[in-house]
CSV table of C-alpha atoms in Angstrom, one decimal:
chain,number,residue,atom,x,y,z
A,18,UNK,CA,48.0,36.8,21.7
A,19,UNK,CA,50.7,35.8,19.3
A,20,UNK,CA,53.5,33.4,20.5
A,21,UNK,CA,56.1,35.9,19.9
A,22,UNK,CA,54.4,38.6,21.9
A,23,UNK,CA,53.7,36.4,24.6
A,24,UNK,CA,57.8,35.3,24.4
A,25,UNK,CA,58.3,39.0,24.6
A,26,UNK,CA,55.9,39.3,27.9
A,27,UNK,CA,57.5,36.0,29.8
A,28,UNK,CA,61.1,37.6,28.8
A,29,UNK,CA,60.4,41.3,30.2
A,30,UNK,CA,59.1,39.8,33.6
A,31,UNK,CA,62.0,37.4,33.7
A,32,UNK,CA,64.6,40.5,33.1
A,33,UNK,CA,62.5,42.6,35.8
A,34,UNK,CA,62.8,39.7,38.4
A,35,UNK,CA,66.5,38.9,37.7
A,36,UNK,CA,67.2,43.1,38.0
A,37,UNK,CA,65.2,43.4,41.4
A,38,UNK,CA,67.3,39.9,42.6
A,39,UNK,CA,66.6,39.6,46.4
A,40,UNK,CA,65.5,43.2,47.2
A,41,UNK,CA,62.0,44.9,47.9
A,42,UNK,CA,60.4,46.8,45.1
A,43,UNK,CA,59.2,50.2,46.7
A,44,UNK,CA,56.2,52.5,45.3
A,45,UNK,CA,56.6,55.9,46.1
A,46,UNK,CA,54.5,59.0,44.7
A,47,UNK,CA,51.6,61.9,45.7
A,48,UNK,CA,48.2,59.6,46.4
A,49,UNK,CA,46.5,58.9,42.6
A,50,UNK,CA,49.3,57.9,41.2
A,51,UNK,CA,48.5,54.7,41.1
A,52,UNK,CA,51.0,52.8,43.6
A,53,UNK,CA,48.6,50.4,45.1
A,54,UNK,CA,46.8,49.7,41.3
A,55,UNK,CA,49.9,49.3,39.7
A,56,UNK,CA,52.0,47.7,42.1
A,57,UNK,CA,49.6,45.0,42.8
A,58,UNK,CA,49.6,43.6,39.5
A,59,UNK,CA,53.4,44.5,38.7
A,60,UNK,CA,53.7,41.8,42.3
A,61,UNK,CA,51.4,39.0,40.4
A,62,UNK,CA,53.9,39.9,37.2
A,63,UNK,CA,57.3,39.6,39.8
A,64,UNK,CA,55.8,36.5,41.6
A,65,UNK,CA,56.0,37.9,44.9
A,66,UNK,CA,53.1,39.2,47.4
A,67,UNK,CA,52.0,42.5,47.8
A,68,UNK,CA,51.4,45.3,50.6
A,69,UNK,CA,49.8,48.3,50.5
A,70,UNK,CA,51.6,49.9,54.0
A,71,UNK,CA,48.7,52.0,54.2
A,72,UNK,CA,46.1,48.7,54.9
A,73,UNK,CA,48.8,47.6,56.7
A,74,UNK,CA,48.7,50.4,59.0
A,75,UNK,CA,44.9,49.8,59.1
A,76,UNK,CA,45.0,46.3,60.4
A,77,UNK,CA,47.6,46.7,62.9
A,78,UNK,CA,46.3,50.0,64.4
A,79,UNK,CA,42.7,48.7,64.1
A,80,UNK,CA,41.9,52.0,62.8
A,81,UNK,CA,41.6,54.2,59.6
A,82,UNK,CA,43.8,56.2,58.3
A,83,UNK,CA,41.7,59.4,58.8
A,84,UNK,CA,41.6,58.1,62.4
A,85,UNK,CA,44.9,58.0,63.0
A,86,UNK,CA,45.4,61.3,61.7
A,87,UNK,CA,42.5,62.4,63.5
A,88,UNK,CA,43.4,60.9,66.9
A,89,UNK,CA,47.1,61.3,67.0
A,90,UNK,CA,48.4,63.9,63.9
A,91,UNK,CA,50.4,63.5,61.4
A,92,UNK,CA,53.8,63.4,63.1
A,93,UNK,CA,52.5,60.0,65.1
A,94,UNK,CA,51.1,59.0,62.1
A,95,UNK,CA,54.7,59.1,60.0
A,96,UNK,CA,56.4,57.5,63.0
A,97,UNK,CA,54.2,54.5,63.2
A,98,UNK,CA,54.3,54.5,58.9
A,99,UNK,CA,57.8,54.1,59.3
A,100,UNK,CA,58.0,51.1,61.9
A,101,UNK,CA,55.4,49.3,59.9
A,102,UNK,CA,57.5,50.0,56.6
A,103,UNK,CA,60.7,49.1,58.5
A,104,UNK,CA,59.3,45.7,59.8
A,105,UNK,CA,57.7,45.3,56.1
A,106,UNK,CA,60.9,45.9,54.4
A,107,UNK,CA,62.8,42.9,56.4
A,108,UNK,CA,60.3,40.3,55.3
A,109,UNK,CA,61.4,40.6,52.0
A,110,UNK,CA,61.6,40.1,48.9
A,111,UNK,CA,58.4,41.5,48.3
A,112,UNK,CA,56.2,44.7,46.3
A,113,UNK,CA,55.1,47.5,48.9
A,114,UNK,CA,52.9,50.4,47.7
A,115,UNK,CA,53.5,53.3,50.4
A,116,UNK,CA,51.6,56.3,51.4
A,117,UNK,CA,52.2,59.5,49.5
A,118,UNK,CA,54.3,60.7,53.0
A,119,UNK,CA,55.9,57.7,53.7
A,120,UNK,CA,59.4,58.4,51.2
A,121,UNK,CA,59.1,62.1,52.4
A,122,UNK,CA,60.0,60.9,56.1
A,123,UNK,CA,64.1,60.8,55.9
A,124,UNK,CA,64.1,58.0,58.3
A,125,UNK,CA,61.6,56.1,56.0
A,126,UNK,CA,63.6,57.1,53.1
A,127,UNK,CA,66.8,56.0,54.4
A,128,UNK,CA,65.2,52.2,55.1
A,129,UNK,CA,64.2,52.3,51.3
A,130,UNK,CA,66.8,53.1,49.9
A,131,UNK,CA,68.8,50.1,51.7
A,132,UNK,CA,67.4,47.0,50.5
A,133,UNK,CA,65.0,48.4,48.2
A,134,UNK,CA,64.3,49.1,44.2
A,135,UNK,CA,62.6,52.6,44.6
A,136,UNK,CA,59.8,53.2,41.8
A,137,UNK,CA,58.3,56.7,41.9
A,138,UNK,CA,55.0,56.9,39.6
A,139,UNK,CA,55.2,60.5,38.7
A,140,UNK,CA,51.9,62.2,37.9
A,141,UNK,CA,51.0,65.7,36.4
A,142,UNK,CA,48.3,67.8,38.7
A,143,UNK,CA,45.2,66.7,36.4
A,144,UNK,CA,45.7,62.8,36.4
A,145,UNK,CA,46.2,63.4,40.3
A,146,UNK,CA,42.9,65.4,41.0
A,147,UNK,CA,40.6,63.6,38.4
A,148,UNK,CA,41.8,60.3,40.6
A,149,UNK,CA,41.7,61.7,44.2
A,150,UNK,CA,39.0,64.1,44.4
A,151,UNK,CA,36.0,61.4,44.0
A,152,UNK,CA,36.5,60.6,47.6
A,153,UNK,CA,36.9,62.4,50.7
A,154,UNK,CA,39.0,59.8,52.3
A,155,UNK,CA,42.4,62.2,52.2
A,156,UNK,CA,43.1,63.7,55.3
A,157,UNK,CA,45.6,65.9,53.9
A,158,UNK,CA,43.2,67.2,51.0
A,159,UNK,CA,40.6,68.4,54.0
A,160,UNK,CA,41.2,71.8,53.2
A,161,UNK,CA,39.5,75.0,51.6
A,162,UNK,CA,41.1,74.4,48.1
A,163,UNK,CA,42.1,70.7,48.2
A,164,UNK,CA,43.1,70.9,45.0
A,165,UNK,CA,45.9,74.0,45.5
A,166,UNK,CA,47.1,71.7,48.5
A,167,UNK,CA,47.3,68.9,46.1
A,168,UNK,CA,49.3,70.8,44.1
A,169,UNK,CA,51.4,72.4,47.0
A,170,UNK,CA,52.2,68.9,48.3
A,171,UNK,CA,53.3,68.0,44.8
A,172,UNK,CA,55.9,71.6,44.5
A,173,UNK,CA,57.0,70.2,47.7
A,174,UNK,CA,57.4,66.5,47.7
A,175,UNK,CA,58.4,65.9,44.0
A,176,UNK,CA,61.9,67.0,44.5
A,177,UNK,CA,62.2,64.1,47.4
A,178,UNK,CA,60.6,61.6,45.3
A,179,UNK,CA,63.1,62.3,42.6
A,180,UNK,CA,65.6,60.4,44.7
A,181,UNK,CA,63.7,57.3,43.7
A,182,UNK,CA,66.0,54.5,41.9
A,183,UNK,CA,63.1,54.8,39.1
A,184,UNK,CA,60.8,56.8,37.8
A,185,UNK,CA,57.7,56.0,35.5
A,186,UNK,CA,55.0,58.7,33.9
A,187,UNK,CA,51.6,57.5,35.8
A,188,UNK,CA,48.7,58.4,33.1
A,189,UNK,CA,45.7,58.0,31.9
A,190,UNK,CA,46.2,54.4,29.9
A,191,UNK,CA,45.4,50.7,30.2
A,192,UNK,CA,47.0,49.4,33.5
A,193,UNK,CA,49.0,46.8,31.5
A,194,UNK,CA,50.8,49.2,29.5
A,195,UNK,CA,52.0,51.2,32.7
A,196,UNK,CA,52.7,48.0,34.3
A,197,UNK,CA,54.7,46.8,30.8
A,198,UNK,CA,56.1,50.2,31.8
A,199,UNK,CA,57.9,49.9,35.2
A,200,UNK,CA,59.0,46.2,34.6
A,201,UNK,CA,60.8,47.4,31.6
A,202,UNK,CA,61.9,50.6,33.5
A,203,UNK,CA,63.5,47.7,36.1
A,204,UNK,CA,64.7,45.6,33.9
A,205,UNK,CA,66.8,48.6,31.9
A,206,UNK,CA,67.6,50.3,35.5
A,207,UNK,CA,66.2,53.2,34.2
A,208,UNK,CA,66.8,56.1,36.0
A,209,UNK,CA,65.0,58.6,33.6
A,210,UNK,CA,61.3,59.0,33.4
A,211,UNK,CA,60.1,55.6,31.0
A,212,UNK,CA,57.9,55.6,28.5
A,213,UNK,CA,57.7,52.7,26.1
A,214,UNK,CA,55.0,52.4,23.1
């Protein structure tokens, strides 16, 4: 890599940092859209640790997601995601990748948008189901037609996740362009979908 290209890299992540200051950058979008894959990498870029809320849920439940959704349903499921994203969200600064529900929960929502830098990585229908349908994992895709609910969660949450300080176009590209991506996007404070060559 070329000095002035790697100026270029050093400057972007030290306008990114100085724009999030002391608060907690939040992914939010449907599942696929990258949150945990790009976030973790965006933290390493910040300097700051990473959570994914949904392993974070693992470990202090002791069980899987799929479990939890299994043993308890969805509405105890959002209630403990938001007490483990509440608790997170004090610790900070810090990057947290949350579950596709988690910014949908008004409560959640609300503790984001305090002390947080809200990212949503916005996907179309295609990118989602060519990432999530691999794997059976999804409680919420254990349907007849997994994809039509994919889509039907995505006429229904999209709208919420617009309220996100940010929003980046998740696609099919290298990882370190989309992550060049959304630390330009929060170094510009872009509100409008970003997309830089």
């Amino acid at each position: 890599m070329s000095e002035q290209v790697l100026t270029l890299a050093e400057s972007l992540k030290d306008r990114a940092r100085a724009a999030l200051g002391q608060r907690n950058l939040v992914f939010v979008g449907l599942m696929g859209a990258g949150k945990s894959s790009i976030g973790r990498p965006v933290a390493q870029q910040l300097g700051l640790p990473f959570v994914d809320t949904d392993i974070e849920i693992e470990r202090v439940s002791r069980m899987t997601i799929a479990e939890l959704f299994a043993a308890y349903g969805e509405q105890e499921f959002r209630a403990l995601e938001t007490r483990v994203i509440k608790r997170l969200l004090k610790g900070g600064p810090r990057v947290v990748s949350t579950g596709g529900g988690a910014f949908i929960n008004e409560s959640t929502r609300l503790h984001v948008k305090r002390g947080s830098l809200s990212v949503w990585l916005k996907a179309d229908l295609d990118v989602l189901w060519e990432r999530v349908n691999k794997r059976d994992t999804r409680p919420l895709l254990k349907t007849e037609n997994p994809k039509q609910t994919l889509e039907n969660l995505m006429n229904a949450r999209y709208p919420i996740y617009a309220e996100a300080d940010i929003t980046v176009l998740s696609r099919d590209v290298n990882k370190d362009i989309m992550v060049r991506e959304v630390l330009a996007a929060i170094a510009e404070g872009k509100k409008a979908e970003s997309k830089i060559p």
